[in-house]
XYZ file of N, CA and C in Angstrom:
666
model
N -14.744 8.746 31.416
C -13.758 8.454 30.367
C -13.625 9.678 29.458
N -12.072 9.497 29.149
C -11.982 10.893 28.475
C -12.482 10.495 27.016
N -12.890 11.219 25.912
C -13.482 11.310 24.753
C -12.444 11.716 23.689
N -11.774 11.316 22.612
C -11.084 12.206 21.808
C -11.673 13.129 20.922
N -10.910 14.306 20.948
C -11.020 15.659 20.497
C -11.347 14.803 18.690
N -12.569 15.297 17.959
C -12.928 15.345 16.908
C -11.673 16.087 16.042
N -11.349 14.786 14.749
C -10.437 15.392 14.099
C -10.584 16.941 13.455
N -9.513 17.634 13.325
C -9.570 19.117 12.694
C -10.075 18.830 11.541
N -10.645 19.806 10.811
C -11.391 19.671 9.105
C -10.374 19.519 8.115
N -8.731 19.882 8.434
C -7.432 19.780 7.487
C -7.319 18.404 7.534
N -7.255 17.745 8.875
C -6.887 16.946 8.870
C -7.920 15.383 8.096
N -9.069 16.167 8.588
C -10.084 15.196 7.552
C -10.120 15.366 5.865
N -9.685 16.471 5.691
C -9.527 16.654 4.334
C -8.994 16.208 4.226
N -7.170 16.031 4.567
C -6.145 15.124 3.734
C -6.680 13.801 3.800
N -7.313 12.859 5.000
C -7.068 11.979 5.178
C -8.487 11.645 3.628
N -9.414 12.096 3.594
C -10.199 12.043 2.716
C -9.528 11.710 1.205
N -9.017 12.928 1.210
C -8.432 12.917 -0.478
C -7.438 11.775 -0.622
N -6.287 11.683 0.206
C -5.736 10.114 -0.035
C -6.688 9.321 -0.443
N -7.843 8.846 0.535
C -8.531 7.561 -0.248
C -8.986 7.784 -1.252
N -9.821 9.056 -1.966
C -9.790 9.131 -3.071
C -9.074 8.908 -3.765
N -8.269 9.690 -3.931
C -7.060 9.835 -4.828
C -6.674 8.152 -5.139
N -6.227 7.613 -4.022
C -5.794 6.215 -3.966
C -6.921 5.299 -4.993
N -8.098 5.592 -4.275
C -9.516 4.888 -5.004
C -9.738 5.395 -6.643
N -9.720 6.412 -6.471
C -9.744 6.716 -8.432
C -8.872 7.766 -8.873
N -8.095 7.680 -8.527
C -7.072 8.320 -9.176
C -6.590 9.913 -9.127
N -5.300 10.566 -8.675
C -5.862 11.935 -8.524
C -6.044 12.531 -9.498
N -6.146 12.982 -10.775
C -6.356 13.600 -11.666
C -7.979 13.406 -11.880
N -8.695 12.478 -11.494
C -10.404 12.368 -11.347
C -11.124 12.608 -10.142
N -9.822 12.940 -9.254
C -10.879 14.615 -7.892
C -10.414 15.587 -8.623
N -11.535 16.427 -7.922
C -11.440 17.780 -8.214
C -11.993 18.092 -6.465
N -11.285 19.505 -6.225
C -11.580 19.617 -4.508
C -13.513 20.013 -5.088
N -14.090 19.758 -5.518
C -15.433 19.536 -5.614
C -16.449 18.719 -5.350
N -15.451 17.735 -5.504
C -15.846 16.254 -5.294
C -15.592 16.021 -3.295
N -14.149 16.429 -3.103
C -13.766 16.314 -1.671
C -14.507 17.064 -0.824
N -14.941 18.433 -1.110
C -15.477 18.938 -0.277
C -17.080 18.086 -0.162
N -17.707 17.819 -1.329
C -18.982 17.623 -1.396
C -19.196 15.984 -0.235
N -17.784 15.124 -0.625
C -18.011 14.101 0.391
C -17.736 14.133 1.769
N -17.181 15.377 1.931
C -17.198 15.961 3.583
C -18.366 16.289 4.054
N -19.264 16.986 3.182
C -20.142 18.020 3.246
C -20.079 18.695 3.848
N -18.704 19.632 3.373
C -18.515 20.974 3.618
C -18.632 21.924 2.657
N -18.544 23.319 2.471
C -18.513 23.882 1.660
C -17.034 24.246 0.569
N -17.080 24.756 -0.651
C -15.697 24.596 -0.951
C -15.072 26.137 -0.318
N -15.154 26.761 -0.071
C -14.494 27.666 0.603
C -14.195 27.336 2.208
N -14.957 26.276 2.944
C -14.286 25.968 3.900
C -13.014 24.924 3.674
N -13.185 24.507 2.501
C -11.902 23.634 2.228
C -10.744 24.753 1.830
N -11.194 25.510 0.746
C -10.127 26.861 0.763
C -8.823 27.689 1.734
N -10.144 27.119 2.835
C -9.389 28.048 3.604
C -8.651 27.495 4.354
N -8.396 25.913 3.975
C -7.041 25.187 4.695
C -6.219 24.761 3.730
N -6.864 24.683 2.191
C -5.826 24.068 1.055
C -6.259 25.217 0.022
N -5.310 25.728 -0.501
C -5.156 26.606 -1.577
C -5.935 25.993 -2.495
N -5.572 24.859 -2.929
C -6.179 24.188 -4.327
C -5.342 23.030 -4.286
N -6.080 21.757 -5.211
C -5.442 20.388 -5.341
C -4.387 20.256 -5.006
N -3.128 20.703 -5.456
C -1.761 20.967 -5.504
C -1.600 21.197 -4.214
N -1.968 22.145 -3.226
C -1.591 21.895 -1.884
C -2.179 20.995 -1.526
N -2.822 19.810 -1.505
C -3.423 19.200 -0.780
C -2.584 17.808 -0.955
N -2.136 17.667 -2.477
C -1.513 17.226 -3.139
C 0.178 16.854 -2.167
N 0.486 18.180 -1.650
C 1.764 18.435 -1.573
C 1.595 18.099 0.329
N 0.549 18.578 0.764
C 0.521 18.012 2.158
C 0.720 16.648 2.595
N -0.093 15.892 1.679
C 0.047 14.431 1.432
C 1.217 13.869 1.171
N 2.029 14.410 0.369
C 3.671 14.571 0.103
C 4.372 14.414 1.235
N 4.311 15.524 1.899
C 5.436 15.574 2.985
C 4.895 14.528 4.190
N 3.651 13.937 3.896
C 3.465 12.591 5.041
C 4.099 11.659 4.760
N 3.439 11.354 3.334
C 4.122 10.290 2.778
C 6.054 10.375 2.928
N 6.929 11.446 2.838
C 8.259 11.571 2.259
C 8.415 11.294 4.150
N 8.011 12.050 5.048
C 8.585 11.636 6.692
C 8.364 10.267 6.473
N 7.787 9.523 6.615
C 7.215 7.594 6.477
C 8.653 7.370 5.544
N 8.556 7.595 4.376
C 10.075 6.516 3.896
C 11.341 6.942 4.515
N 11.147 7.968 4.941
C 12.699 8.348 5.565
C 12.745 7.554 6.405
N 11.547 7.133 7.042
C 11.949 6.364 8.322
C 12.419 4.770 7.943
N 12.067 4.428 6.885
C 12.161 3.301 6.110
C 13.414 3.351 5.426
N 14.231 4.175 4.734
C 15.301 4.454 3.792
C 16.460 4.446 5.128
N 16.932 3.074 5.650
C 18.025 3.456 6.248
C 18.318 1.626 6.580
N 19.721 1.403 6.531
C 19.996 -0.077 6.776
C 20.307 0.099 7.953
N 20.500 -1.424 8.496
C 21.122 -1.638 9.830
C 21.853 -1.087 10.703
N 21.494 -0.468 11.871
C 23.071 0.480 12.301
C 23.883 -0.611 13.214
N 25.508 -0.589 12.817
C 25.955 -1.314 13.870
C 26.379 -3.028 13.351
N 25.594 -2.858 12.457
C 26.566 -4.530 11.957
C 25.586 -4.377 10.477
N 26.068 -5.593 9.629
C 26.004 -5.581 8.185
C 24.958 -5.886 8.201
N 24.494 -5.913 7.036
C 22.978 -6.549 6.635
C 23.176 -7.857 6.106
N 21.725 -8.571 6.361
C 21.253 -9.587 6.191
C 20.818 -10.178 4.641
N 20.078 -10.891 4.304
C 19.493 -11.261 3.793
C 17.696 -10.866 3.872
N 17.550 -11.392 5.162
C 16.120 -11.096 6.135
C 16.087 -9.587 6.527
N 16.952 -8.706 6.455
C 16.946 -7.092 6.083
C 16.135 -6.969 4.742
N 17.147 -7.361 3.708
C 16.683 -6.927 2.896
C 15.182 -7.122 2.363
N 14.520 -8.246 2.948
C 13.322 -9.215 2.604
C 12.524 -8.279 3.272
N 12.860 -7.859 4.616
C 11.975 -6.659 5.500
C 11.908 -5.698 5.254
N 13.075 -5.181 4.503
C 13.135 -3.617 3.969
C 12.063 -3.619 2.852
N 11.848 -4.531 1.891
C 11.163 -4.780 0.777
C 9.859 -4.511 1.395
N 9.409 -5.465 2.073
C 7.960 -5.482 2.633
C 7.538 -4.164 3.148
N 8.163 -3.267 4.148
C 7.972 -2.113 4.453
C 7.827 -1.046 3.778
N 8.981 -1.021 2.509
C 8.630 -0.282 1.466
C 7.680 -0.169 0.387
N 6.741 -1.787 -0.003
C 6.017 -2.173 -0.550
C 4.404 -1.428 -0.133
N 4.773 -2.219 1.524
C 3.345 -1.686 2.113
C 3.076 -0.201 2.130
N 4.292 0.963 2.260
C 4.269 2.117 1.729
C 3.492 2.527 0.786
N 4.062 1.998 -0.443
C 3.708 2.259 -1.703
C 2.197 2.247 -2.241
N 1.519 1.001 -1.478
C 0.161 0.930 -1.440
C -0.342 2.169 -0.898
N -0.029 2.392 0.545
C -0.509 3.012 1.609
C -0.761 4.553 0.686
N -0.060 4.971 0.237
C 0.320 6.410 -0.776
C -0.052 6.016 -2.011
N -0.164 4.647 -2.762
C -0.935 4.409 -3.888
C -0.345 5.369 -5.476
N -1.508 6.401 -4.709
C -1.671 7.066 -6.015
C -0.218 7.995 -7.023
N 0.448 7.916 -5.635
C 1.667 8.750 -6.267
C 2.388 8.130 -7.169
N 2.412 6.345 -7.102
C 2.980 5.842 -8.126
C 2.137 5.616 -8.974
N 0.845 5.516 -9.230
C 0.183 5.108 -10.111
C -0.076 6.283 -11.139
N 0.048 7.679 -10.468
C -0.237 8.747 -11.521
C 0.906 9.473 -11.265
N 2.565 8.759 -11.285
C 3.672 9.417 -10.986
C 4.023 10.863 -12.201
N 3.625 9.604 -13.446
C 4.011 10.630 -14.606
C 3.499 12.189 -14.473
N 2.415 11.836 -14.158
C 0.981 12.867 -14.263
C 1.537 14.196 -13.238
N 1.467 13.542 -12.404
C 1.741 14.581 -11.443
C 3.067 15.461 -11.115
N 4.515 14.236 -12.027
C 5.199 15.311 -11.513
C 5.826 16.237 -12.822
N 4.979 15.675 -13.903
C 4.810 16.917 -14.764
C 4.094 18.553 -15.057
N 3.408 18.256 -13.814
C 3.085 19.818 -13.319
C 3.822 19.809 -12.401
N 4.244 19.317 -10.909
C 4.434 19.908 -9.806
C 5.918 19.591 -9.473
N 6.404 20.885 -9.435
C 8.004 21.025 -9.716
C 8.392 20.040 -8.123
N 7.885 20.582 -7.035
C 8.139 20.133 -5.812
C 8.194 18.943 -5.677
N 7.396 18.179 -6.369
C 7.102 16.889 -6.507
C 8.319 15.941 -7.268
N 8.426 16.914 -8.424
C 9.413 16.167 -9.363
C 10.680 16.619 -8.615
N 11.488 17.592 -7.595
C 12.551 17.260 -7.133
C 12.525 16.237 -6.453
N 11.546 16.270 -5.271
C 11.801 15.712 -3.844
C 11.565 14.084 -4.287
N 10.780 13.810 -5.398
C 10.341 12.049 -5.663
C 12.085 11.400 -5.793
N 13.150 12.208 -7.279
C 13.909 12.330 -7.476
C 15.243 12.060 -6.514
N 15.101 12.660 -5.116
C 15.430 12.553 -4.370
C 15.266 10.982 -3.509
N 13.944 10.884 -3.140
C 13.778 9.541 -2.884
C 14.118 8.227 -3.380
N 14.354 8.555 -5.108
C 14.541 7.375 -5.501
C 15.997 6.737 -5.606
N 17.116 8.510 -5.595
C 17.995 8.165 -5.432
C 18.598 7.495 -4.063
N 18.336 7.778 -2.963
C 17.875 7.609 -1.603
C 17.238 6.117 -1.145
N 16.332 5.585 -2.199
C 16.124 4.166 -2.299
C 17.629 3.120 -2.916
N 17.747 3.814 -4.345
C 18.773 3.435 -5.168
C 20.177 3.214 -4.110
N 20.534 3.955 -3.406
C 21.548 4.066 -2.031
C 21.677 2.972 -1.434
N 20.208 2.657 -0.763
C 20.493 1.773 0.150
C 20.313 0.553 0.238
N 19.679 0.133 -1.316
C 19.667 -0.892 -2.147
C 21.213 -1.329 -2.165
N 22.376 -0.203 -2.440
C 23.309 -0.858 -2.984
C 24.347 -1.422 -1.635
N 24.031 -0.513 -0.648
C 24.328 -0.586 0.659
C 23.860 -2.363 1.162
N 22.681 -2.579 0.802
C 22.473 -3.978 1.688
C 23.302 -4.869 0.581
N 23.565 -4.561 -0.812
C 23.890 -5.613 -1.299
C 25.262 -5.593 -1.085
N 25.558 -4.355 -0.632
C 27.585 -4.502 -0.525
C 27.886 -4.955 0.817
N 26.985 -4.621 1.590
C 26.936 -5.732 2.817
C 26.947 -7.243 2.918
N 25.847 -7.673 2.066
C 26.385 -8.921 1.718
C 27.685 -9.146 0.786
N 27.755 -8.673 0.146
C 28.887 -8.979 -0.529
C 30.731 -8.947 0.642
N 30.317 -8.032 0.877
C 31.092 -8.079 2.149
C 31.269 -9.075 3.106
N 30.308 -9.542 3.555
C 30.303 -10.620 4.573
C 30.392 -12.224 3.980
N 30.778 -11.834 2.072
C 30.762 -13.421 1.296
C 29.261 -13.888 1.069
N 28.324 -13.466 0.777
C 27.209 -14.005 0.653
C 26.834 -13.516 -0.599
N 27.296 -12.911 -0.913
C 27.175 -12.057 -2.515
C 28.264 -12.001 -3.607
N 28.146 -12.144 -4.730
C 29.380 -12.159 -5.585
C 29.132 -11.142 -6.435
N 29.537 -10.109 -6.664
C 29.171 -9.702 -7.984
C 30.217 -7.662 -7.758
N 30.567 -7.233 -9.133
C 31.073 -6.075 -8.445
C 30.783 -5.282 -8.860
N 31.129 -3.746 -8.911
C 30.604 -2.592 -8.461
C 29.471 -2.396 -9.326
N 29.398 -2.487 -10.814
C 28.676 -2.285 -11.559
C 27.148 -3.176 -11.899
N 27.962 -4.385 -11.576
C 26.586 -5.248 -11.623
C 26.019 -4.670 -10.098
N 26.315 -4.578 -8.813
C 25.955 -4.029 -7.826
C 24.992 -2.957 -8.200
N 25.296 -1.947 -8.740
C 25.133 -0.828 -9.410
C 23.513 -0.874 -10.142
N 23.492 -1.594 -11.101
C 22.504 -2.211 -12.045
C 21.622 -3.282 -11.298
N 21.809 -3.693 -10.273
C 20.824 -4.762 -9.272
C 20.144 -3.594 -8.865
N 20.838 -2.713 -7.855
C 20.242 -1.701 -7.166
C 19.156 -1.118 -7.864
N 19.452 -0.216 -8.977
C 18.296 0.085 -9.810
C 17.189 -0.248 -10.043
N 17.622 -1.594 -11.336
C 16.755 -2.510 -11.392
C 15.479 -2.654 -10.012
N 16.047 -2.888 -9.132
C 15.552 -3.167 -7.837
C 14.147 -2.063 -8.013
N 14.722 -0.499 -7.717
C 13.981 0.567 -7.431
C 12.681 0.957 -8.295
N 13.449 0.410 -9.547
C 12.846 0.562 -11.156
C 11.784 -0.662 -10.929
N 11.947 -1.738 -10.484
C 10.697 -2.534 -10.534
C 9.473 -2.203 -9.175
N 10.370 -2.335 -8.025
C 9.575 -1.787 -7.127
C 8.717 -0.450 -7.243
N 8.690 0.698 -7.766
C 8.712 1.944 -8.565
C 6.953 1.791 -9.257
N 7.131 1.211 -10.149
C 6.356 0.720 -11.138
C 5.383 -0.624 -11.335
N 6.073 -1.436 -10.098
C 5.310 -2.459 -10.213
C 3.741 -2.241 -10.197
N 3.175 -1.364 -9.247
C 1.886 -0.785 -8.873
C 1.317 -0.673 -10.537
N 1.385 0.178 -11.288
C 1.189 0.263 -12.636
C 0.781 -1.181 -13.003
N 1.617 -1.739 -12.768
C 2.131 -3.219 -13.933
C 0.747 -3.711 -13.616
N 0.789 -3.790 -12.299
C -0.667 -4.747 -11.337
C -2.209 -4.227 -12.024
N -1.980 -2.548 -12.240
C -3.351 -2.033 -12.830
C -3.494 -2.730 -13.892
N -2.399 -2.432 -14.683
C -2.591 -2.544 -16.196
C -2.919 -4.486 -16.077
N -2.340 -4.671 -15.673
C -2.812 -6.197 -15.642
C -3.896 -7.036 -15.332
N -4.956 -6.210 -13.918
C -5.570 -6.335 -13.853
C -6.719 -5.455 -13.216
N -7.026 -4.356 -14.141
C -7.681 -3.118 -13.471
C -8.845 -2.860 -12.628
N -9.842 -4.247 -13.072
C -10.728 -4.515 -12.043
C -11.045 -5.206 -10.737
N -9.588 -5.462 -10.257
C -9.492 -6.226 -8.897
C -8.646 -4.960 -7.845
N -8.128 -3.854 -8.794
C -6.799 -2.823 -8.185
C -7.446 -2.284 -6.603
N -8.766 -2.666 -6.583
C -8.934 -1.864 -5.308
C -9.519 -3.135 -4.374
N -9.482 -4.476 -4.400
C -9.799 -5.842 -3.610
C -8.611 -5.743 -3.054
N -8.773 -6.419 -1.279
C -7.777 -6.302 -0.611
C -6.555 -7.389 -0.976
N -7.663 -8.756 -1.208
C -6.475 -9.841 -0.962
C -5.986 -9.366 -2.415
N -6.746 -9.130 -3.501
C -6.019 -9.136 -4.619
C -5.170 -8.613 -4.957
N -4.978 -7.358 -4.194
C -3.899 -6.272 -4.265
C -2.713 -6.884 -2.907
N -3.147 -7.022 -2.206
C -2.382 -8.184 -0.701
C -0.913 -9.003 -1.808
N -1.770 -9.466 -2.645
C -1.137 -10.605 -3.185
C -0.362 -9.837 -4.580
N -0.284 -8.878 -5.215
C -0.231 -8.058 -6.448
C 1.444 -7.660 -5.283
N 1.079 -7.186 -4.226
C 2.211 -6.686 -3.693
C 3.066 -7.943 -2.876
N 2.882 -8.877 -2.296
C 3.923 -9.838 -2.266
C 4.908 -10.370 -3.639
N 3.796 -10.893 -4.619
C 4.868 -10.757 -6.317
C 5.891 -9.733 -6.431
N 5.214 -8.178 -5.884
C 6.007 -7.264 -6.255
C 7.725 -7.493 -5.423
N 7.327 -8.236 -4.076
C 8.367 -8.215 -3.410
C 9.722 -9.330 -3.929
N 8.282 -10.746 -4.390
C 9.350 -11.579 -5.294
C 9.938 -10.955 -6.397
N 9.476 -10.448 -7.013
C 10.043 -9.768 -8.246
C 11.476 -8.963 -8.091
N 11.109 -8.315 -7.049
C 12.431 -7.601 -6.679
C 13.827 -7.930 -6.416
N 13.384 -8.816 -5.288
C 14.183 -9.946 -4.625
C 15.027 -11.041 -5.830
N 14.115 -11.581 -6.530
C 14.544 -12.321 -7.279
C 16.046 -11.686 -8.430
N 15.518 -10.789 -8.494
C 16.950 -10.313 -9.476
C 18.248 -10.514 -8.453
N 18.268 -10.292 -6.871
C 19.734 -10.871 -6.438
C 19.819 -12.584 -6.327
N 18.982 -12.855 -6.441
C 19.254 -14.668 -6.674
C 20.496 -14.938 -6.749
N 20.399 -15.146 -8.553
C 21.477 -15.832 -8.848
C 23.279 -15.392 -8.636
N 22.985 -13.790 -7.984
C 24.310 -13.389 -7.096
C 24.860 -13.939 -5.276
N 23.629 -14.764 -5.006
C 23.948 -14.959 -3.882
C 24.618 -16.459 -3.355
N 25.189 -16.602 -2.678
C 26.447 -17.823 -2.227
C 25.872 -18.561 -0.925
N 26.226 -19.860 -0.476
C 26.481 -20.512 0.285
C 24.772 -20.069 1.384
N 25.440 -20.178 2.548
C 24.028 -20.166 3.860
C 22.532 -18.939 3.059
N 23.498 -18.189 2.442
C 22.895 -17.165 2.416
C 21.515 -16.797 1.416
N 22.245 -18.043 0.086
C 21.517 -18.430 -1.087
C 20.221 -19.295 -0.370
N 20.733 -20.428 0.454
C 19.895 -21.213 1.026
C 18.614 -20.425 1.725
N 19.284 -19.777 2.299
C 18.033 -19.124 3.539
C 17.282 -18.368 2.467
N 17.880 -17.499 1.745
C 16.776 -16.771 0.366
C 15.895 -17.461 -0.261
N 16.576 -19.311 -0.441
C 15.151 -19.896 -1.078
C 14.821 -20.300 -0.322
N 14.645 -20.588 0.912
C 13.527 -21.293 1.848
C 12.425 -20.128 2.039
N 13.015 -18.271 2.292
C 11.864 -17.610 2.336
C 11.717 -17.363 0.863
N 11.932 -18.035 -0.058
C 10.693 -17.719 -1.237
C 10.850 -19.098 -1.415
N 10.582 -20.118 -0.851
C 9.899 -21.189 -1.262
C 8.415 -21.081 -0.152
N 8.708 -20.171 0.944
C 7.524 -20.082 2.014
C 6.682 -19.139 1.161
N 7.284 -18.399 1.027
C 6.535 -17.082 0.507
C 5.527 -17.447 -1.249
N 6.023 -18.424 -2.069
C 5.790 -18.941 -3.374
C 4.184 -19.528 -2.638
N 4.510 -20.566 -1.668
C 3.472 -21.260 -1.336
C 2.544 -20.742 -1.017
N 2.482 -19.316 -0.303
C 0.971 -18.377 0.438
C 0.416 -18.151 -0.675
N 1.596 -17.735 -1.820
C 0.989 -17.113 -2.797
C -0.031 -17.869 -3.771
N -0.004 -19.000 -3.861
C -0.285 -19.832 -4.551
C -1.452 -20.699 -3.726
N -2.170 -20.427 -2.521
C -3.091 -21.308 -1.559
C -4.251 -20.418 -2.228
């Protein structure tokens, strides 16, 4: 049987510093800390990451390929309802997965210029296709509402999803790293979201939205 090739030391570094970072925050590593839990030396870390900031920024461009693949509606016919409920979840589980970027968004992209375009980018890019599933429904009669309230859902939308991570710390800082507790911190996040198109939605479409959050209310609550 063949054996797999032992990961490269870059590649254990990034994957390292995410969980840190994710686990306590990045502004409380220092590549001192990363190298020491490799047990490598810090000049062998050197010599694949300049300093935090690249390591920082490697992690970046993983994380930014992953939502691209996520930042795109239906090709070929309109969106759903159950789109949008899936798009949520995918983007949610993201957000965990990368953690720290929203939790120390401020932090970080007040030093790192790269950071503060390309996030910028994403959110407008989220903001997009937010407005895209809702003009889809609206299109197909399942939605009422026009350009501006459209406009202001979308946001809203990005702006809670965005931040919710925060909300969950600040709310409850000593559970932020328990699975189910955070499991469950991010389904709310998805009701939360969701819930602001409610009271815009019509006929089959309204229906099917509360049966999956009358399913979804109930897990939450066992």
């Amino acid at each position: 049987m063949l054996q797999k090739a032992p990961r490269r030391t870059r590649e254990r570094i990034q994957e390292l510093s995410l969980r840190l970072f994710n686990e306590f925050g990045e502004p409380n590593i220092t590549t001192t800390v990363i190298a020491e839990e490799l047990n490598i030396s810090p000049g062998n870390l050197y010599y694949h990451f300049r300093n935090k900031d690249d390591i920082v920024n490697s992690i970046f461009i993983e994380f930014e390929q992953e939502i691209e693949r996520i930042l795109h509606v239906p090709a070929g016919r309109r969106s759903n309802i159950e789109d949008v409920w899936q798009y949520l979840h995918l983007m949610f589980e993201l957000i965990w997965r990368y953690r720290f970027f929203y939790r120390d968004l401020n932090d970080l992209l007040s030093r790192n210029r790269k950071l503060e375009l390309h996030f910028k980018q994403i959110l407008a890019h989220k903001i997009k296709v937010a407005k895209q599933l809702c003009e889809d429904l609206r299109t197909e009669g399942s939605l009422e509402a026009n350009d501006l309230k459209i406009d202001a859902m979308a946001t809203n939308m990005v702006v809670v999803a965005t931040y919710w991570l925060s909300y969950e710390y600040v709310r409850n800082p000593r559970k932020y790293t328990e699975q189910q507790s955070m499991a469950d911190a991010l389904a709310r996040g998805c009701y939360q979201v969701l819930i602001q198109v409610e009271p815009y939605l019509r006929g089959e479409t309204l229906a099917r939205f509360q049966k999956l959050s009358d399913d979804y209310l109930k897990k939450l609550n066992k």
